[in-house]
Structure formats: C-alpha cells, structure tokens
Coordinates of C-alpha atoms in Angstrom, one line a residue:
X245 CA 10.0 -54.6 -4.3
X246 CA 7.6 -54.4 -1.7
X247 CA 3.9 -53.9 -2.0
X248 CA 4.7 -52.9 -6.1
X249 CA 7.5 -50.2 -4.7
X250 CA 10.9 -50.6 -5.2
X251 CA 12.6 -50.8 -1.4
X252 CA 15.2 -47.6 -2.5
X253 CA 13.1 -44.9 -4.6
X254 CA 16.2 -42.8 -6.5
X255 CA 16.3 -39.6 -7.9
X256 CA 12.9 -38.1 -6.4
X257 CA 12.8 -34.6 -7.6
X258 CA 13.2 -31.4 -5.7
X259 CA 13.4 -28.1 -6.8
X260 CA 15.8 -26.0 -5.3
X261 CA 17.2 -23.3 -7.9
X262 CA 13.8 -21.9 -8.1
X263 CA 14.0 -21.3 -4.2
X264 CA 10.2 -22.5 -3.5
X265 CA 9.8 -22.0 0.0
X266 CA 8.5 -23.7 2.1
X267 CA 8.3 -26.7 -0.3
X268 CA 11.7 -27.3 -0.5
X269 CA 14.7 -25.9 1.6
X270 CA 18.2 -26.1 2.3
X271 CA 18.6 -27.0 5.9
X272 CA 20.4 -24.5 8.5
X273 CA 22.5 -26.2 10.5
X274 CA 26.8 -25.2 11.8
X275 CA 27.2 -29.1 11.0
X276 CA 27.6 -30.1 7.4
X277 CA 24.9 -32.3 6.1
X278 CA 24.8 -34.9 3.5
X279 CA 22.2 -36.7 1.6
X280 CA 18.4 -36.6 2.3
X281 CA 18.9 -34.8 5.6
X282 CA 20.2 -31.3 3.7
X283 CA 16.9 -30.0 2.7
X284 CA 13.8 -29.2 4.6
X285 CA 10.0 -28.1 3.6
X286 CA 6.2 -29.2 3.4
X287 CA 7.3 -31.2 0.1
X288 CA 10.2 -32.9 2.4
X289 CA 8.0 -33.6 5.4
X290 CA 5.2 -34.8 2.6
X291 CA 7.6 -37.0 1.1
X292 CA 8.7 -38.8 4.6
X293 CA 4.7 -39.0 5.7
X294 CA 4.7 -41.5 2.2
X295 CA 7.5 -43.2 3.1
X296 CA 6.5 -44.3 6.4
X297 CA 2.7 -45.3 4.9
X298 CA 4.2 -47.2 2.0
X299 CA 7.3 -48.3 3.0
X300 CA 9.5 -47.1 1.0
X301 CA 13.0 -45.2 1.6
X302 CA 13.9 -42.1 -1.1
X303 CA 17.6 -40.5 -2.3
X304 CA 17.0 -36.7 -2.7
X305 CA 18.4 -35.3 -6.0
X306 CA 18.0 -31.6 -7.5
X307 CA 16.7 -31.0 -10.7
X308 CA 19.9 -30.0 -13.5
X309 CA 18.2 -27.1 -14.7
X310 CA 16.1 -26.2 -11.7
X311 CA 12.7 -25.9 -13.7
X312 CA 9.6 -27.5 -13.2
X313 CA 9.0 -28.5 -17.0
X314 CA 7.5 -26.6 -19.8
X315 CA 7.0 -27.9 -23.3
X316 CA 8.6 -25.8 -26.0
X317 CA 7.0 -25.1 -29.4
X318 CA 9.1 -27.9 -30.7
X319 CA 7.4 -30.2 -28.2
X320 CA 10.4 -30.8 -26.3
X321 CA 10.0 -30.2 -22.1
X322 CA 12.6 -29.3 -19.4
X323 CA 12.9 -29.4 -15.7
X324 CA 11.3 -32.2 -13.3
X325 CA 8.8 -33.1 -16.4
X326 CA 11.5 -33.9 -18.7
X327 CA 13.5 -36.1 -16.2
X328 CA 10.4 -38.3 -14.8
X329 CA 9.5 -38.8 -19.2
X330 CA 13.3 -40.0 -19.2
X331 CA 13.1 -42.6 -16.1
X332 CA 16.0 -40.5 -14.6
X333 CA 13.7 -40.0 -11.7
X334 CA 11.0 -42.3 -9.9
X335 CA 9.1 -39.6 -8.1
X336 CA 8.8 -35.7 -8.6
X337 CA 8.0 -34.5 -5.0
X338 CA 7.5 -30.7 -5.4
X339 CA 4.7 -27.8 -6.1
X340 CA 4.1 -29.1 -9.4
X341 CA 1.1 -27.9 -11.5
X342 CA -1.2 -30.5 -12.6
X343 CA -1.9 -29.7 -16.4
X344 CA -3.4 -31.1 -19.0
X345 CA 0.2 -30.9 -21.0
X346 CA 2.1 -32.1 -18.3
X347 CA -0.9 -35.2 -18.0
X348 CA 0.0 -36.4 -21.3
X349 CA 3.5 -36.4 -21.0
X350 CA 3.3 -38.1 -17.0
X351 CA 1.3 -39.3 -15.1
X352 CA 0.9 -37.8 -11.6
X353 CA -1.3 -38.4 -8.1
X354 CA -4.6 -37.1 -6.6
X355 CA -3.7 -33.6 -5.4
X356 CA -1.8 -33.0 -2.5
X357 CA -2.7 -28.7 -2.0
X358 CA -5.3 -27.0 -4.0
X359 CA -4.3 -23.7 -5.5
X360 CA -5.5 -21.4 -8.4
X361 CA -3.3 -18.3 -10.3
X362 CA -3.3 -15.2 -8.1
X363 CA -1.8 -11.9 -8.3
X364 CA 1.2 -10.8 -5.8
X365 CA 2.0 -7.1 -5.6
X366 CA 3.6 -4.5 -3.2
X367 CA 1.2 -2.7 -0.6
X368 CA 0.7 0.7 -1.8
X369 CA 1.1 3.7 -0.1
X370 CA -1.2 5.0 2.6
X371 CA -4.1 7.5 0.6
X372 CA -3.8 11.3 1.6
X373 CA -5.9 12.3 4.2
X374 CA -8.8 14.8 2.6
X375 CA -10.0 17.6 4.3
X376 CA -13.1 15.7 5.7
X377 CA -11.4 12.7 6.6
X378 CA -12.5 13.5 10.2
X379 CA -16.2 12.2 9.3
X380 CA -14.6 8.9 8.2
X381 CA -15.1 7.3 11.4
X382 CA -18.9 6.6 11.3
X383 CA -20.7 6.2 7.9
X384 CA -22.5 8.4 6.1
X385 CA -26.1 7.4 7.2
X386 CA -25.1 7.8 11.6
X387 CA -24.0 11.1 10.6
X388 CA -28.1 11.8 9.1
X389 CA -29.5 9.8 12.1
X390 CA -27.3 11.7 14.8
X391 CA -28.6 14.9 13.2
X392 CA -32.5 13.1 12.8
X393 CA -31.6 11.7 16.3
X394 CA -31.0 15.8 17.7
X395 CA -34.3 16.7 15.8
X396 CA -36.1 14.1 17.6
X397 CA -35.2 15.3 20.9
X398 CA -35.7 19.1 20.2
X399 CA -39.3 17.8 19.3
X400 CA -39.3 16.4 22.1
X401 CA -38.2 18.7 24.4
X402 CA -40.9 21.4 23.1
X403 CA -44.0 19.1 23.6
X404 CA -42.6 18.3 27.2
X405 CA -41.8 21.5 28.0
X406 CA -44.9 23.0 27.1
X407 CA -47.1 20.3 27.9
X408 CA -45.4 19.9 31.3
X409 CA -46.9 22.1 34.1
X410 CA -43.6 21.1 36.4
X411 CA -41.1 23.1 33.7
X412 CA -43.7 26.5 34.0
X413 CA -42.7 28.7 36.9
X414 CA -43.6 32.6 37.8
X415 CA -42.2 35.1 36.2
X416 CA -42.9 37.6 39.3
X417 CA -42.7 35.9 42.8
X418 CA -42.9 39.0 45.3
X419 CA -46.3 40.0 43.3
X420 CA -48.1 37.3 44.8
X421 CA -51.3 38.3 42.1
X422 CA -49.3 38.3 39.3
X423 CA -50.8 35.1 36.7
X424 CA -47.4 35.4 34.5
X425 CA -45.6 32.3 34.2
X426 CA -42.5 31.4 32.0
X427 CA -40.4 28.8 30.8
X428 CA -36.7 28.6 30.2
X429 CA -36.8 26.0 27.4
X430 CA -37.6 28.5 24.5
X431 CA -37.4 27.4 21.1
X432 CA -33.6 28.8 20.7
X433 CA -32.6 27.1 24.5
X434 CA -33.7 23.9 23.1
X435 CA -31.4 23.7 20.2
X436 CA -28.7 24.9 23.0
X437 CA -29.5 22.5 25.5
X438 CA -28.9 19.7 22.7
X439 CA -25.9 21.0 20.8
X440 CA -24.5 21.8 24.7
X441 CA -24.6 18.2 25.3
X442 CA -23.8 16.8 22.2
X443 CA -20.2 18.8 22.3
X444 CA -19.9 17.4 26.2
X445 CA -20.2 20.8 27.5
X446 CA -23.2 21.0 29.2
X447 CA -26.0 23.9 29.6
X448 CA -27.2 26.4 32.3
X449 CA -30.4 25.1 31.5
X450 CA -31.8 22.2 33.9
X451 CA -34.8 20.4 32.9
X452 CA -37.2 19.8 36.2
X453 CA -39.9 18.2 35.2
X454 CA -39.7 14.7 35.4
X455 CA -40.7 14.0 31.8
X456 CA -37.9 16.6 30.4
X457 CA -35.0 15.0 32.6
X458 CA -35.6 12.0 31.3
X459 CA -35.1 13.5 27.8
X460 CA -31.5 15.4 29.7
X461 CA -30.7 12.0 30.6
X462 CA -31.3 9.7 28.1
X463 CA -29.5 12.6 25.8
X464 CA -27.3 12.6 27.9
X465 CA -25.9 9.2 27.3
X466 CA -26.5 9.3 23.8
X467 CA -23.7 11.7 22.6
X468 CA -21.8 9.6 25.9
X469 CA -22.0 6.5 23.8
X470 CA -21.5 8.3 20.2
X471 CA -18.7 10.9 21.2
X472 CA -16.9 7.5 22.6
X473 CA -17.2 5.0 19.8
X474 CA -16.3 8.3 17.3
X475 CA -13.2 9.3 19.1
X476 CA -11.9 5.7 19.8
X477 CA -12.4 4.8 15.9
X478 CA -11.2 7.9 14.7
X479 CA -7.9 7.0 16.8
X480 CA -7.8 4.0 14.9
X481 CA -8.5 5.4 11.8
X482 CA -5.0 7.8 12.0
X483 CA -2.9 4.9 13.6
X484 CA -3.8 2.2 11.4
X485 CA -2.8 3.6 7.7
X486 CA -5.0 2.9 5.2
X487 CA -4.5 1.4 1.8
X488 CA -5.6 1.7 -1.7
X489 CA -4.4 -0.4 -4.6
X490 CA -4.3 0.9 -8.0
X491 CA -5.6 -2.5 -9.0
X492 CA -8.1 -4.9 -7.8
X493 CA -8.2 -8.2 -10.1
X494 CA -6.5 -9.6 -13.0
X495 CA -9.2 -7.7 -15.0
X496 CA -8.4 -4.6 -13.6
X497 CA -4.1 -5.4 -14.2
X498 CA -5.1 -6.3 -18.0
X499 CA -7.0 -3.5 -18.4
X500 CA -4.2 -0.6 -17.4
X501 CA -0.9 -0.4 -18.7
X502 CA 0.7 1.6 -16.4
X503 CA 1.8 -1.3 -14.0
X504 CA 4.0 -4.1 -15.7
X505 CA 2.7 -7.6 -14.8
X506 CA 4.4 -11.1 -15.8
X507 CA 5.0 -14.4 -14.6
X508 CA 7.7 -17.0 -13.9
X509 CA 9.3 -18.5 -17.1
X510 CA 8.9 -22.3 -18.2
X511 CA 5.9 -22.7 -15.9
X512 CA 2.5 -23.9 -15.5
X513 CA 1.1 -19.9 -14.9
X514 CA 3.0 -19.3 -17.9
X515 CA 1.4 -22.3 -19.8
X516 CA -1.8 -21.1 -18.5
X517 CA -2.0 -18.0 -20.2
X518 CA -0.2 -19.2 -23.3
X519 CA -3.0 -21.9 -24.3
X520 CA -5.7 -20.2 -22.6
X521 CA -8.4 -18.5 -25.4
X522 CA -9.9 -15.7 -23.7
X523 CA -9.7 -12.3 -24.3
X524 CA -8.3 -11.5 -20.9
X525 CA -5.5 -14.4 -21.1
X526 CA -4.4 -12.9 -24.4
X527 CA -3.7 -9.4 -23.8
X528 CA -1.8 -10.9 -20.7
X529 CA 0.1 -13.3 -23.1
X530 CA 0.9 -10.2 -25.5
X531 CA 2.1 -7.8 -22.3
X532 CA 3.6 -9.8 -20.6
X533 CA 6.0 -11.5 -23.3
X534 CA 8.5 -9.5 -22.5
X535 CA 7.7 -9.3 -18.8
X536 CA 9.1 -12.7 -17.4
X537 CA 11.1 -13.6 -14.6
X538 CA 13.7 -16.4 -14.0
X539 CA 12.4 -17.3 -11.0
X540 CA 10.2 -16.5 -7.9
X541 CA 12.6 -15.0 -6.0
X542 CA 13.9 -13.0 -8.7
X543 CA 9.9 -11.9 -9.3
X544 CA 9.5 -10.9 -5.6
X545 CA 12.4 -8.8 -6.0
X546 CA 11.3 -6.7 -9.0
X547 CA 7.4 -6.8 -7.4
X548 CA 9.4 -4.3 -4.4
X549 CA 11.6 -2.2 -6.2
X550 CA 9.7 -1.6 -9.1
X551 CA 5.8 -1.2 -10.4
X552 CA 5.2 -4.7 -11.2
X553 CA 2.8 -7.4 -10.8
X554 CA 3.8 -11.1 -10.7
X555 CA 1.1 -13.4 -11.4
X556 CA 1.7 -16.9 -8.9
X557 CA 0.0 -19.6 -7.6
X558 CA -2.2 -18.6 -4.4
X559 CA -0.8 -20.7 -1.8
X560 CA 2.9 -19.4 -2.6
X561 CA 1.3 -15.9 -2.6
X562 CA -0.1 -16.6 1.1
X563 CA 3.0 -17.8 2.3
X564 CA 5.3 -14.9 0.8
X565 CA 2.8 -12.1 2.2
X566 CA 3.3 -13.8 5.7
X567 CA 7.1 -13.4 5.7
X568 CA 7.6 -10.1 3.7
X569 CA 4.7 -7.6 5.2
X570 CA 5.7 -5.0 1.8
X571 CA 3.0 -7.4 -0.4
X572 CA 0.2 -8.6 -0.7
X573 CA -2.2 -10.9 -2.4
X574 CA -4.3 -8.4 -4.8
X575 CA -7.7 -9.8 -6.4
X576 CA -8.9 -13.5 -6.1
X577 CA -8.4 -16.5 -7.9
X578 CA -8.4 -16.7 -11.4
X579 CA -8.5 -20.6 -12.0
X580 CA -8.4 -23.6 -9.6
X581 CA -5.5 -26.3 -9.8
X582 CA -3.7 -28.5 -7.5
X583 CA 0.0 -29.5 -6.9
X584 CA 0.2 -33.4 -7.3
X585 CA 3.4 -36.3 -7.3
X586 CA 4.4 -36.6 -10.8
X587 CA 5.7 -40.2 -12.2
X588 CA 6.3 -42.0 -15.0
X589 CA 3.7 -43.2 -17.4
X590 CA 2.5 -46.3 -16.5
X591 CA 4.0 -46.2 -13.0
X592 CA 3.3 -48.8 -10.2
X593 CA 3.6 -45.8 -7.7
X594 CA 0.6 -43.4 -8.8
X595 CA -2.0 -45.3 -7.2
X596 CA -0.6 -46.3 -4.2
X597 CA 0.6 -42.7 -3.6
X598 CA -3.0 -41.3 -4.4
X599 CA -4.3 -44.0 -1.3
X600 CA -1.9 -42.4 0.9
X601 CA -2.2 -38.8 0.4
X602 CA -6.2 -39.5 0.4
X603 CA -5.0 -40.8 3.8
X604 CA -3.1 -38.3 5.6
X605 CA -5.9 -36.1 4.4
X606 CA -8.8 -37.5 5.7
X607 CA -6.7 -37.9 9.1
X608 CA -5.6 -34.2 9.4
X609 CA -1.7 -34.6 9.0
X610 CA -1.8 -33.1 5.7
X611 CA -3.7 -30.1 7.2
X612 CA -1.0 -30.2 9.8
X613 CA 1.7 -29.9 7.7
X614 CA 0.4 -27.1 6.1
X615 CA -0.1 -25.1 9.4
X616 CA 3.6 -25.6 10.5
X617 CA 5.1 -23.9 7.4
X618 CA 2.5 -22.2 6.9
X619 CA 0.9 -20.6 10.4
X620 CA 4.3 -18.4 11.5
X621 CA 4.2 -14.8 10.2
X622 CA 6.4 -11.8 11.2
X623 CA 4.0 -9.3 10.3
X624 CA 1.5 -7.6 12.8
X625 CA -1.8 -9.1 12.6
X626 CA -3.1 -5.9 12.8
X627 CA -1.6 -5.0 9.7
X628 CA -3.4 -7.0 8.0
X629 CA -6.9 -5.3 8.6
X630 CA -8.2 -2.4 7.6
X631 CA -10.0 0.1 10.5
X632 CA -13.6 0.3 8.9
X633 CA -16.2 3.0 9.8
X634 CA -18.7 2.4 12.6
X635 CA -22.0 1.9 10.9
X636 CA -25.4 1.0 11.9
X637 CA -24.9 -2.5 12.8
X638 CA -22.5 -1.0 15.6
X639 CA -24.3 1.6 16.6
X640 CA -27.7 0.8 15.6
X641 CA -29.0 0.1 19.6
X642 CA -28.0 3.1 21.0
X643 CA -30.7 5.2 18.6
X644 CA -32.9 2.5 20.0
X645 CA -32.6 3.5 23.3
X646 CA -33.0 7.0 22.3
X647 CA -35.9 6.9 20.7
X648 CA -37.7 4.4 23.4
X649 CA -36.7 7.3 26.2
X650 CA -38.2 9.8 24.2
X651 CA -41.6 7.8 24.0
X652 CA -41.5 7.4 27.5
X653 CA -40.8 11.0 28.5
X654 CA -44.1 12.4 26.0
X655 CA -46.2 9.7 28.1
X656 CA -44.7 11.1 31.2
X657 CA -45.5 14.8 30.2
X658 CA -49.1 13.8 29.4
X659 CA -49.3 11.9 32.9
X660 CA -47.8 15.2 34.6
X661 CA -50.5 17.2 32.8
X662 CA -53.2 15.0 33.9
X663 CA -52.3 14.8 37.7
X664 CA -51.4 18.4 37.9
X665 CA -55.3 19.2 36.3
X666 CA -56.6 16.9 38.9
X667 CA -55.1 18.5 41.5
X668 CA -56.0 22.1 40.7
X669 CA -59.4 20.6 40.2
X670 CA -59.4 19.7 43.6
X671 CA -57.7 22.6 44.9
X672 CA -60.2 24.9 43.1
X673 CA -63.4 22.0 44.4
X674 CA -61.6 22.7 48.4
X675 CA -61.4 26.5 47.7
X676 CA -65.5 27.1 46.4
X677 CA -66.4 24.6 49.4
X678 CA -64.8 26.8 51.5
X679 CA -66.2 30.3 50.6

C-alpha cells in the first residue's frame, strides 16, 4: 500500500461493448497488443493522469455484460455498478452517471465532466424555397427603411430642386427676352432618377446644382452599399441550405407523436425518466417503453435511417455530431449531471481520487484532455451555421450616412438660394446705378 492505495489497482472498469467513444477505445495498431496498452480514450488518458499523481499502477478489464449498472425492480444491478458492489473491481473508470441510486449502492468521486440529458437527432432536410424567398436576405424592417430611405430622397430632391436657382435653366435661349425657365427634375423624373439608381442603371437626368449632386451622390452610394451586402447574402442564402427541425426541445418531442424517441437500456437517462415525477418525464416513460436501444451505437444507427430521437447525455451528443455531420444536437439540456470514478463503499480511494481530479482541473490538463478527443471534427465548420438575414445592426450606418447627406444638401440648397438673391441684388443695384 502506498499513500492508502494498493501499489497494483485490478480490475478497473471499462466499457467497451457499449462502444463509448471517445471514453474508451480499442487501439488501432498492425501489431497485436496486450494488456493495458489495447485500449485508448479520454477515460484511458484520465485514468494514467491518476496514476502518475497517486502512484498507483491499474490492470484494465471489460465489464461481462458491457453495461453501466441499472437496478431492476427486484433491486438487483448489472454492469460496472454491480461489479464495484461485489469487490470484483477497485475502480470504475468510465462515463458513469452519478445518481442518487447508483450513490447508495457506491460510492463515487467529485465529477470529472459535467453533462446533462440532451436530445440527438438527424438534420432535417433543407425547407423549400417559397416564392419570396428572394427578400430573405435583409429583414423585414431594411426592406421598409430602403423604401422610407427612397422617400426621403424624393423629398429631398423636390425641395433642392425647386429651391435651388443652379437646377432652373431657360426654356428659350435664342429669345434672349423670354422670362420662361424650367427644370428637368419634375415630380415623375424624381421617382425615375431614384429607382434608376437604385436598379444600378442610371438616369439621363444629371443633377447640377451643387446641393442636388450631393443628394446623386450620396444616393448613389446608398443602393452601392445595399445592392452589395443583398447580393453577397443572398449568395449565401442559396449555397448554404437551410434547416428546419420538426422539433425543438424535449417538450416539443413529448408533445408530438409522429417522431419515435427513446433511450439506451439499463442506463442512468433511462433511470432518469423512470423515477422522475413530472408530467413531461412520464409521457416519455410511457412512449418510449417500447422505444429502447441496446446500445449507443445501435441508437445512432436507427436516429439515421429512421424518424427517431435518442435522448443522451450532452457531451456524447457533442462528440457524435463532430464525427457524423447527418446529426445534430436538437434542444438544450434538460437536467445537469456529471460522470464521476465509482468505488466501493467505504473505499480508501474516493478521496484521494477526488484531490486529484480537483487537481488536474484547476491546472488545465483535464481541460486538455477534453480538447484532444474532443476538438477534431470532419464536418465543415460552415456547416454548422446558419446564413442569417442582414438586419439593422449590419446595415444600420449606411441609412445614417444617408440621411446626414440629405441634411446637408437642403442646407446647401438654402445657401445657393441666398447667394444667388444676393447676387441678383447686386446685379439689379449695378444695373439702376447705371441707367
């Protein structure tokens, strides 16, 4: 013994037949392995982070039945709980709920990863495109300021071109008498002039007053900025395929029957639902009696070919939607757990266990371990996000430039006014003088 461990733990516990990855793996390798150095995984590299803190070497064994333990109505358990109760094991090293069952029956350590009951289901198909799908790039409310946006600058573009003396010009040039002036901006040129340049096809009409080509221009770059953020998003809106799920929490799944939904046999989700009081958990007990699956793997498989939910701890969701990019996590969580070491009652190793994974968790290391089986995915991270539409928040400045251009250019009309009347004063002042 050393330090209250024994120098040679036997039989730690790890599940295999149940084929948790990454907790527990068989190792890949052309040579053949024996012994400890078989199997890979979090749980593996977990279990050698203890040994090297505590001092303590481990013999790897697989549980018989390759369950984690789940207590019958007769109040007998199986898997990894039943052997730890029967000192055929020292240590159960695995993703083993902590329940309050499975804490009367062993004892087990401070959690080692925090996870809660989540839904896992296959990503539906993209939604059909509707016949106004093209507006889905911007949000409802740009499409009502781009129209109160081309209002503002008709409004503009009547005050300036009327107030303006610089946009008036005569209507008869050789008649050298004639007092009949006109302007091309007419009420119907206006709205022409700004639908023109909104579609990027320009006008015949050319503002030349100062105070209505700054209107042209600032316009101008208006529908520049708006036509480019609309086409670039609405590229991205028919590339990236969007999705809709039929359901959207475990309220929503309980609530339908058209999907089946169920979880892994013998285990602590299963428990869960099974002592749990509330409405919700008993219409999922009562649908999903007849809705279980041996195993995980055998879950993910009926989850893709078939309309079915399985209902999983989170962390084993995130993990599975990283590898296999035809699921996804659907909803939140519905309760918060943790995965801890399970050992005999009255064990010498709890405590000292607990002190080292509140160790290599304070440090990082457990965080790191995480991240390595964790972090790889082979789907496209831009798969995983959904193109939104461009709303205010993106496009918010570029009315803000609009609408300070358009102040400007009614102060510049009024200042063309003024100068032009001073002028003509003085023009009419030089005239009298001279008769």
């Amino acid at each position: 013994m050393e330090d209250g461990l024994c120098t040679t733990c036997q039989h730690v516990l790890f599940v295999k037949l149940t084929r948790e990855e990454p907790y527990v793996m068989l190792k890949k390798s052309d040579k053949a392995l024996v012994g400890n150095d078989r199997f890979e995984g979090f749980c593996i590299d977990l279990l050698k982070e203890l040994a090297s803190i505590l001092g303590f070497s481990f013999e790897i064994h697989l549980v018989p039945d390759g369950k984690y333990g789940f207590q019958d109505d007769k109040g007998q358990w199986n898997g990894m709980i039943k052997e730890i109760m029967e000192h055929r094991a020292d240590l159960a090293v695995a993703p083993l709920t902590i329940t309050f069952m499975r804490e009367k029956a062993i004892d087990f350590s401070k959690p080692f990863l925090n996870t809660g009951i989540s839904i896992l289901y296959r990503r539906p198909n993209s939604t059909n495109s509707g016949f106004f799908s093209f507006l889905n790039p911007m949000t409802p409310d740009i499409w009502v300021y781009i129209l109160l946006a081309y209002l503002g600058v008709k409004l503009s573009l009547i005050f300036c071109y009327r107030f303006s003396p610089y946009e008036w010009y005569d209507a008869h040039p050789c008649n050298p008498g004639s007092d009949v002036v006109e302007n091309n901006f007419t009420l119907l040129n206006s709205f022409w002039f700004g639908v023109g340049s909104l579609m990027q096809q320009g006008s015949e009409l050319m503002p030349k007053a100062l105070s209505t080509r700054i209107i042209g221009g600032i316009w101008w770059f208006f529908t520049l900025i708006i036509i480019s953020s609309y086409t670039a998003n609405l590229a991205a809106f028919l590339t990236v395929e969007r999705m809709e799920s039929p359901v959207d929490s475990a309220d929503d799944l309980a609530k339908q029957t058209k999907i089946e939904y169920g979880v892994v046999k013998d285990g602590a989700t299963m428990s869960f639902f099974k002592v749990r009081a509330s409405e919700m958990s008993m219409i999922f007990w009562n649908r999903q009696s007849t809705s279980f699956v041996k195993s995980i793997e055998d879950g993910i498989q009926r989850v893709l070919k078939s309309d079915y939910a399985l209902l999983m701890e989170s962390t084993t969701i995130e993990y599975v939607t990283r590898k296999n990019c035809n699921l996804t996590q659907v909803g939140g969580i519905v309760d918060s757990k943790g995965y801890g070491i399970g050992t005999p009652k009255g064990s010498p190793y709890r405590d000292k266990i607990t002190i080292a994974i509140l160790s290599i968790l304070e440090d990082g290391r457990l965080h790191m371990l995480k991240e390595k089986w964790w972090s790889s995915s082979s789907c496209l991270e831009d798969e995983r996000y959904e193109t939104g539409p461009m709303g205010i928040q993106n496009l918010g400045g570029i009315f803000i430039v609009l609408a300070s251009g358009l102040v400007l250019s009614v102060f510049v009309a009024i200042g063309e006014f003024i100068y032009k009347l001073r002028k003509n004063a003085e023009h009419e002042q030089v005239r009298l003088i001279g008769n």
